[in-house]
Short mmCIF file of C-alpha atoms and ligand atoms in Angstrom, two decimals:
data_model
loop_
_atom_site.label_atom_id
_atom_site.label_comp_id
_atom_site.label_asym_id
_atom_site.label_seq_id
_atom_site.Cartn_x
_atom_site.Cartn_y
_atom_site.Cartn_z
CA UNK C 1 10.63 215.13 24.13
CA UNK C 2 14.15 216.03 25.15
CA UNK C 3 16.52 218.61 23.75
CA UNK C 4 19.99 219.86 24.60
CA UNK C 5 21.18 223.26 23.47
CA UNK C 6 24.79 222.57 24.52
CA UNK C 7 25.00 219.68 22.07
CA UNK C 8 22.92 221.36 19.34
CA UNK C 9 20.22 218.76 19.88
CA UNK C 10 16.93 220.26 18.79
CA UNK C 11 13.90 218.55 20.24
CA UNK C 12 11.63 216.52 18.00
CA UNK C 13 7.87 216.81 18.39
CA UNK C 14 5.49 213.92 18.96
CA UNK C 15 3.74 214.70 15.67
CA UNK C 16 5.43 212.50 13.11
CA UNK C 17 7.66 214.16 10.50
CA UNK C 18 7.43 217.68 11.93
CA UNK C 19 11.16 217.48 12.67
CA UNK C 20 11.84 217.48 8.93
CA UNK C 21 10.66 221.04 8.11
CA UNK C 22 12.16 222.12 11.43
CA UNK C 23 15.56 220.71 10.45
CA UNK C 24 15.38 222.34 7.03
CA UNK C 25 14.39 225.65 8.61
CA UNK C 26 17.23 225.32 11.12
CA UNK C 27 19.69 224.62 8.27
CA UNK C 28 18.39 227.59 6.28
CA UNK C 29 18.77 229.85 9.31
CA UNK C 30 22.30 228.59 9.85
CA UNK C 31 23.23 229.34 6.22
CA UNK C 32 21.59 232.78 6.29
CA UNK C 33 23.50 233.67 9.48
CA UNK C 34 26.77 232.57 7.89
CA UNK C 35 27.11 229.84 10.53
CA UNK C 36 29.05 226.71 9.50
CA UNK C 37 26.69 224.26 11.21
CA UNK C 38 24.49 221.88 9.25
CA UNK C 39 21.32 220.07 10.33
CA UNK C 40 20.22 216.46 10.21
CA UNK C 41 16.93 214.73 11.02
CA UNK C 42 15.40 211.25 10.93
CA UNK C 43 11.96 209.91 10.11
CA UNK C 44 10.59 206.42 9.74
CA UNK C 45 9.45 205.27 6.29
CA UNK C 46 5.81 205.44 7.46
CA UNK C 47 6.24 209.12 8.37
CA UNK C 48 7.56 209.86 4.89
CA UNK C 49 3.90 209.70 3.81
CA UNK C 50 3.18 212.82 5.89
CA UNK C 51 2.80 216.17 4.11
CA UNK C 52 5.57 217.64 6.26
CA UNK C 53 8.08 215.30 4.61
CA UNK C 54 7.28 216.80 1.19
CA UNK C 55 7.17 220.39 2.41
CA UNK C 56 10.63 219.86 3.88
CA UNK C 57 11.97 218.32 0.66
CA UNK C 58 10.68 221.24 -1.41
CA UNK C 59 12.21 223.87 0.87
CA UNK C 60 15.48 221.95 1.18
CA UNK C 61 15.80 221.81 -2.61
CA UNK C 62 14.68 225.37 -3.35
CA UNK C 63 16.94 226.93 -0.71
CA UNK C 64 19.78 224.43 -1.12
CA UNK C 65 19.68 223.99 2.66
CA UNK C 66 22.72 222.37 4.32
CA UNK C 67 20.72 219.45 5.67
CA UNK C 68 20.98 215.65 5.73
CA UNK C 69 17.58 213.97 5.83
CA UNK C 70 17.39 210.33 6.89
CA UNK C 71 14.60 207.85 6.32
CA UNK C 72 14.97 204.84 8.59
CA UNK C 73 13.14 202.22 6.56
CA UNK C 74 12.58 199.49 9.13
CA UNK C 75 9.66 198.25 7.02
CA UNK C 76 7.03 198.67 9.72
CA UNK C 77 5.13 201.72 10.97
CA UNK C 78 3.69 200.06 14.08
CA UNK C 79 1.38 197.55 12.34
CA UNK C 80 1.48 199.12 8.84
CA UNK C 81 3.81 197.49 6.35
CA UNK C 82 6.06 199.92 4.42
CA UNK C 83 3.95 199.26 1.29
CA UNK C 84 1.32 201.57 2.78
CA UNK C 85 3.80 204.40 2.48
CA UNK C 86 4.64 203.43 -1.12
CA UNK C 87 7.60 201.06 -0.63
CA UNK C 88 6.44 198.63 -3.28
CA UNK C 89 6.37 201.31 -5.98
CA UNK C 90 9.77 202.87 -5.51
CA UNK C 91 12.54 203.15 -2.95
CA UNK C 92 12.35 205.98 -0.44
CA UNK C 93 15.75 207.24 -1.61
CA UNK C 94 14.26 207.59 -5.07
CA UNK C 95 11.81 210.21 -3.85
CA UNK C 96 14.71 212.63 -3.57
CA UNK C 97 15.26 212.55 -7.33
CA UNK C 98 11.93 214.24 -8.12
CA UNK C 99 12.94 217.14 -5.90
CA UNK C 100 16.40 217.45 -7.42
CA UNK C 101 17.98 216.23 -4.19
CA UNK C 102 20.70 213.59 -3.94
CA UNK C 103 19.19 210.30 -2.76
CA UNK C 104 21.21 207.36 -1.43
CA UNK C 105 20.04 203.98 -0.20
CA UNK C 106 22.31 202.15 2.21
CA UNK C 107 22.23 198.87 4.06
CA UNK C 108 21.18 200.37 7.38
CA UNK C 109 22.56 197.37 9.25
CA UNK C 110 26.07 198.01 7.96
CA UNK C 111 27.49 200.56 10.38
CA UNK C 112 30.40 201.42 8.09
CA UNK C 113 28.10 202.02 5.11
CA UNK C 114 25.91 204.27 7.23
CA UNK C 115 28.99 206.16 8.40
CA UNK C 116 30.37 206.55 4.87
CA UNK C 117 27.07 207.76 3.39
CA UNK C 118 26.50 210.17 6.27
CA UNK C 119 30.01 211.59 6.07
CA UNK C 120 29.66 212.08 2.31
CA UNK C 121 26.32 213.86 2.73
CA UNK C 122 27.56 215.99 5.64
CA UNK C 123 30.67 217.09 3.75
CA UNK C 124 28.53 217.89 0.76
CA UNK C 125 26.16 220.02 2.87
CA UNK C 126 29.14 221.80 4.45
CA UNK C 127 30.57 222.58 1.03
CA UNK C 128 27.21 224.10 0.00
CA UNK C 129 26.60 221.14 -2.32
CA UNK C 130 23.00 220.84 -1.18
CA UNK C 131 20.73 218.54 0.78
CA UNK C 132 20.84 214.73 0.74
CA UNK C 133 18.22 212.14 1.53
CA UNK C 134 19.61 208.87 2.88
CA UNK C 135 17.38 205.81 3.10
CA UNK C 136 18.65 203.35 5.70
CA UNK C 137 17.21 199.97 4.76
CA UNK C 138 16.74 197.92 7.91
CA UNK C 139 14.26 195.83 9.84
CA UNK C 140 12.42 196.23 13.11
CA UNK C 141 12.87 192.88 14.84
CA UNK C 142 11.03 193.81 18.03
CA UNK C 143 7.66 195.48 18.49
CA UNK C 144 7.23 199.21 17.86
CA UNK C 145 6.99 199.72 21.63
CA UNK C 146 6.38 197.64 24.72
CA UNK C 147 2.63 198.04 24.16
CA UNK C 148 2.83 196.62 20.62
CA UNK C 149 2.45 192.91 19.82
CA UNK C 150 3.87 192.18 16.33
CA UNK C 151 2.39 188.65 16.53
CA UNK C 152 -0.97 190.28 15.81
CA UNK C 153 -0.04 191.47 12.33
CA UNK C 154 2.99 189.60 10.95
CA UNK C 155 4.39 186.11 10.76
CA UNK C 156 6.26 184.92 13.83
CA UNK C 157 9.03 183.65 11.52
CA UNK C 158 9.60 186.92 9.72
CA UNK C 159 12.20 188.01 12.22
CA UNK C 160 14.38 184.91 11.63
CA UNK C 161 14.05 185.28 7.87
CA UNK C 162 15.50 188.79 7.82
CA UNK C 163 18.77 188.27 5.93
CA UNK C 164 20.83 191.33 6.82
CA UNK C 165 21.60 190.43 10.41
CA UNK C 166 22.28 192.45 13.53
CA UNK C 167 24.38 195.59 12.87
CA UNK C 168 26.38 195.27 16.09
CA UNK C 169 27.21 191.60 15.48
CA UNK C 170 28.21 192.39 11.90
CA UNK C 171 30.54 195.20 12.91
CA UNK C 172 31.99 193.07 15.70
CA UNK C 173 32.75 190.16 13.33
CA UNK C 174 34.20 192.51 10.73
CA UNK C 175 36.51 194.26 13.20
CA UNK C 176 37.63 190.96 14.74
CA UNK C 177 38.43 189.61 11.25
CA UNK C 178 40.53 192.74 10.62
CA UNK C 179 42.34 192.22 13.94
CA UNK C 180 41.05 195.58 15.23
CA UNK C 181 38.83 194.14 17.97
CA UNK C 182 38.49 190.98 20.09
CA UNK C 183 35.83 188.92 21.84
CA UNK C 184 37.34 189.95 25.22
CA UNK C 185 37.17 193.65 24.36
CA UNK C 186 33.59 193.20 23.22
CA UNK C 187 32.55 191.44 26.44
CA UNK C 188 34.21 194.16 28.51
CA UNK C 189 32.49 196.89 26.46
CA UNK C 190 29.11 195.16 26.88
CA UNK C 191 29.54 195.08 30.67
CA UNK C 192 30.65 198.71 30.74
CA UNK C 193 27.65 199.80 28.67
CA UNK C 194 25.19 197.88 30.85
CA UNK C 195 26.53 199.80 33.87
CA UNK C 196 26.39 203.08 31.99
CA UNK C 197 22.78 202.55 30.93
CA UNK C 198 21.78 201.49 34.46
CA UNK C 199 23.37 204.62 35.91
CA UNK C 200 21.73 206.83 33.25
CA UNK C 201 18.33 205.24 33.94
CA UNK C 202 18.71 205.92 37.67
CA UNK C 203 19.62 209.52 36.94
CA UNK C 204 16.68 209.96 34.55
CA UNK C 205 14.27 208.39 37.03
CA UNK C 206 15.05 211.19 39.44
CA UNK C 207 12.80 213.29 37.19
CA UNK C 208 9.90 210.99 38.00
CA UNK C 209 8.51 207.72 36.72
CA UNK C 210 5.02 206.85 35.60
CA UNK C 211 2.59 206.03 38.37
CA UNK C 212 4.55 207.88 41.05
CA UNK C 213 2.94 211.26 40.72
CA UNK C 214 4.15 214.55 39.38
CA UNK C 215 7.75 215.50 39.96
CA UNK C 216 7.74 218.72 38.00
CA UNK C 217 5.95 221.83 39.12
CA UNK C 218 2.50 221.53 37.57
CA UNK C 219 2.60 224.81 35.68
CA UNK C 220 5.67 223.80 33.64
CA UNK C 221 3.30 221.69 31.49
CA UNK C 222 2.13 224.94 29.90
CA UNK C 223 5.47 226.70 29.61
CA UNK C 224 8.41 226.85 27.20
CA UNK C 225 6.45 227.05 23.97
CA UNK C 226 5.51 230.74 23.96
CA UNK C 227 7.69 233.49 25.39
CA UNK C 228 4.63 234.81 27.23
CA UNK C 229 1.87 232.40 28.14
CA UNK C 230 -1.17 233.26 25.96
CA UNK C 231 -4.53 233.75 27.67
CA UNK C 232 -6.05 230.51 26.39
CA UNK C 233 -3.23 228.42 27.89
CA UNK C 234 -3.48 230.36 31.16
CA UNK C 235 -7.20 229.49 31.16
CA UNK C 236 -6.42 225.83 30.45
CA UNK C 237 -3.93 225.75 33.31
CA UNK C 238 -6.50 227.21 35.71
CA UNK C 239 -9.13 224.76 34.53
CA UNK C 240 -6.73 221.82 34.95
CA UNK C 241 -5.92 222.96 38.49
CA UNK C 242 -9.64 223.19 39.36
CA UNK C 243 -10.30 219.72 37.94
CA UNK C 244 -7.41 218.14 39.77
CA UNK C 245 -8.55 219.72 43.02
CA UNK C 246 -12.04 218.26 42.58
CA UNK C 247 -10.51 214.81 42.00
CA UNK C 248 -7.79 215.08 44.66
CA UNK C 249 -8.87 217.69 47.23
CA UNK C 250 -5.47 217.36 48.99
CA UNK C 251 -3.53 218.33 45.88
CA UNK C 252 -1.95 221.76 45.60
CA UNK C 253 -0.16 223.15 42.52
CA UNK C 254 3.57 223.74 43.07
C1 LIG X 1 0.94 212.90 13.03
C2 LIG X 1 1.01 211.62 13.81
N1 LIG X 1 0.21 210.58 13.47
C3 LIG X 1 0.26 209.43 14.17
C4 LIG X 1 1.12 209.29 15.24
C5 LIG X 1 1.16 207.97 16.05
N2 LIG X 1 2.36 207.21 15.71
C6 LIG X 1 3.46 207.24 16.50
S1 LIG X 1 4.73 206.33 15.90
C7 LIG X 1 3.81 205.84 14.55
C8 LIG X 1 4.42 204.96 13.49
C9 LIG X 1 5.63 205.54 12.89
O1 LIG X 1 6.18 204.66 11.93
P1 LIG X 1 7.48 205.04 11.10
O2 LIG X 1 7.39 206.44 10.60
O3 LIG X 1 7.68 204.00 10.05
O4 LIG X 1 8.63 205.04 12.18
P2 LIG X 1 9.17 203.87 13.13
O5 LIG X 1 8.50 204.08 14.43
O6 LIG X 1 8.88 202.55 12.48
O7 LIG X 1 10.64 204.12 13.21
C10 LIG X 1 2.51 206.39 14.60
C11 LIG X 1 1.46 206.16 13.58
C12 LIG X 1 1.93 210.40 15.58
N3 LIG X 1 2.82 210.36 16.58
N4 LIG X 1 1.87 211.54 14.83
#
């Protein structure tokens, strides 16, 4: 999981929803230090069924943390329909109400609505008005990942029946209708972005790609969590080195 201190990008963890209490804690710390920065985090609607979601909501409300919490409701948590997380009983935005937090539901495929709701919530947090929960109602047209086959658990036609369209196409049509954008500009932007993504992929691949061995010094796997490596992780590292050397006698830790 990546992070970038220069851009205030705090890494998420692989454990779903843990970023929520972390964002609330970060926002509380910012407020306590008298810093003007606010925090924001995203979870999927499936992850909103995790305990961490509720712990975060409680702390955000009690401490009036300057935080904007987003639920991206794309209606699928891998193969679990959003109903498993309670979608058929109430909206996800509605959950905020029980905590005394402002809850907003937006058409997540309307870029301008998302922008407006986010700006409102961010300004509110900055003015010490309290936390906001924004539910972005959307749809996951593709699989959850390249290893997921949605054909195994939902109708093949569902994707075509989704009525709210593609957010990029909608914004494009809207801006062209306003005379603020054109098909030519859009085509040029598409080409530019394809090049940008290709270049970024090349750059990222310098760090190593799956199946081509380790590119980072082995020991870094155990670092950067604790200031000083605790004994049990040191033991794990030594054990991992021994096991790798049994499997690949040529291998040496960097
Ligand atoms: C605590 C935990 N349980 C299970 C997983 C495995 N897992 C990864 S993504 C995912 C589904 C998440 O669905 P949702 O929260 O709706 O987000 P989406 O991926 O649809 O945006 C699951 C179960 C995990 N990473 N962490």
